[in-house]
Amino acid sequence: MKARRVLVVWCPDWPAVAAAAEAGAEATRAVAVLAANRVVACTATARAEGIRRGLRKREAQGRCPDLLVAQDDPDRDARLFEPVVVAVDATVPGVEVLRPGMLALSARGAARFFGSEEAAAERLVDAVAAVGVECQIGIADELSTAVFAARRAALVPSGKGAEFLAPMPISELAGEPVLAAPRRVELVDLLHRLGLRRIGDFAALTPAEVASRFGADAIVAHRCARAVPERPPAARLPAADLIVEQRCDPPIERVDMAAFAGRMLAAELHTKLAAAAVACTRLVIHAETEAGEQFSRIWRCAEPLTPDSTADRIRWQLDGWLTHRALDRARATQGSDPVDHEDSGPDAAITLLRLEPVEVVSAGALQLGLWGGVGEDEERARRALIRVQSLLGGDAVRMGVLSGGRGPEERITMVALGDEPVPETDPAQPWPGRLPEPAPALVLTHHPEVRVEAADGTPIWVSDRGMFTADPARLQWGSSSWRLSGWAGPWPVDDRWWAHRFEDGFAARAQVQLDAEDKTRLRALLLIGYNNAWHVEGLYE
């Protein structure tokens, strides 16, 4: 049997390239993309200035004062990658998107059409360059080997994949998210400590040795290191009844509408997949418009798709299509010619969405946690919340993400359901002056006012020395009153003094413990005092 060949197109530093394109920066500008205040991607110009992944924002800006800093945005990366996908698909059909910045296709047909694999690679580089993007091509027998080859702009001869991979550091097995889950880092660290420093060292182990000593992910990594097929040649064909579709009424014209429809359709798809005891690894997203146009794109994933990851890919794809439709309209308004690609984007609103799993695996490949897994109850609740979002808007349903800060309210970042749970500030920072643990069970953002009294009934405040003017003995909250059996503080709130959050510029926090004899669920309160009055900021139960 003749070996199959895979061609991978890789656009280096794509998150940074997309951020620069969105900001309209010059191609020579140093750009860095941050997540949780650390560099996760940067351009070659930035690397020449000493910028590396993992650097903190302040250190990166210190090394390169002219650095353009942007926040990590997967939606932006996917939206701006669509012109590259269109250009490649117009040159060689059958594109599969691995992630924004990387795509794959069959090399055999391209080589046959253009005369050789080298000629096909040159044509694809020129096609991508025509849309203003640089890329590298890799060709090998297997997808994983082709991904490594693309990162080195290499064409690996047939049957030489293992030889090509052998001298690479073992850390390369965890360097590409297309091929490895985040937990692969732990495996690579273990292999390194065992003395297996090169991929070839790991490949020299027998499959029985790997299977008996490491987990399931190690078996996948071992097959990758040996350059053998990661998946069985006869993939299980999905049943026809796994296809889901939705008529869009009203038609989809905006990205937020696409996001809502995508979430609902993803939930329906995964309900069918769960009933069939399978999980999807390759997904085709189809769209039809009012004008009768039809569009489709294939997404391939290293791990079986979850409802959230499926919804993300639908949103990214529709965002790319709709954005280019808007750009074509803008060009037409200005008298410019639209993009000269048949698949550049729909000319009318989208009226039909269809999801078609083209490759599935046993549901056992999707290992869910014992607690908090994607169960039936959680999916039902999620669909209900998505319905609320569709009626009231994207920000109507939000969830809290642990963030960095000193007060309890500052340590919560609210993000819309379905968006990436990224904190506003890094919770791993030291945050001197932070409220000590434990955190309140409930945080009250409206800060109801209370009265803290001494034993004689006089109100208590904070003295110039930062102490209570008297020992707290009683707390009155509306018509309710409690005796106090203990307290802690007060602690002056002197962070962000320049923000003028309080009228008189002074605030302090204190914790008070309610008397256990009072029949109440409340055990303690977190108080914040400002404008000469005490307010409840949090409840301890």
XYZ file of C-alpha atoms in Angstrom, residues 3-4 6 140-146 148 159-163 165 173 179 199 203 205 207 218-233:
39
model
C 2.025 5.707 1.951
C -0.367 8.598 2.275
C 0.010 15.044 4.378
C 5.374 13.927 5.561
C 3.602 10.577 5.713
C 1.667 11.374 8.901
C -0.095 14.480 10.155
C 1.995 14.788 13.332
C 5.260 14.450 11.409
C 4.058 16.993 8.842
C 6.902 19.143 12.933
C 9.321 6.354 5.162
C 11.836 8.697 6.843
C 9.527 10.240 9.442
C 11.021 8.503 12.480
C 14.523 9.365 11.309
C 11.983 13.198 14.397
C 6.106 16.444 21.776
C -1.002 17.326 18.593
C 12.309 11.903 20.612
C 10.664 6.003 20.125
C 10.949 1.934 23.682
C 4.823 -0.177 22.674
C 1.865 8.390 26.322
C 0.735 5.738 23.828
C -0.426 8.487 21.446
C 2.840 10.399 21.939
C 4.835 7.203 21.326
C 3.066 6.578 18.029
C 3.815 10.175 17.094
C 7.509 9.709 17.975
C 7.658 6.558 15.840
C 5.908 8.345 12.929
C 3.238 5.661 12.704
C -0.464 6.432 12.138
C -1.939 8.070 15.235
C -5.386 6.753 14.342
C -6.434 3.391 12.862
C -6.488 3.422 9.042
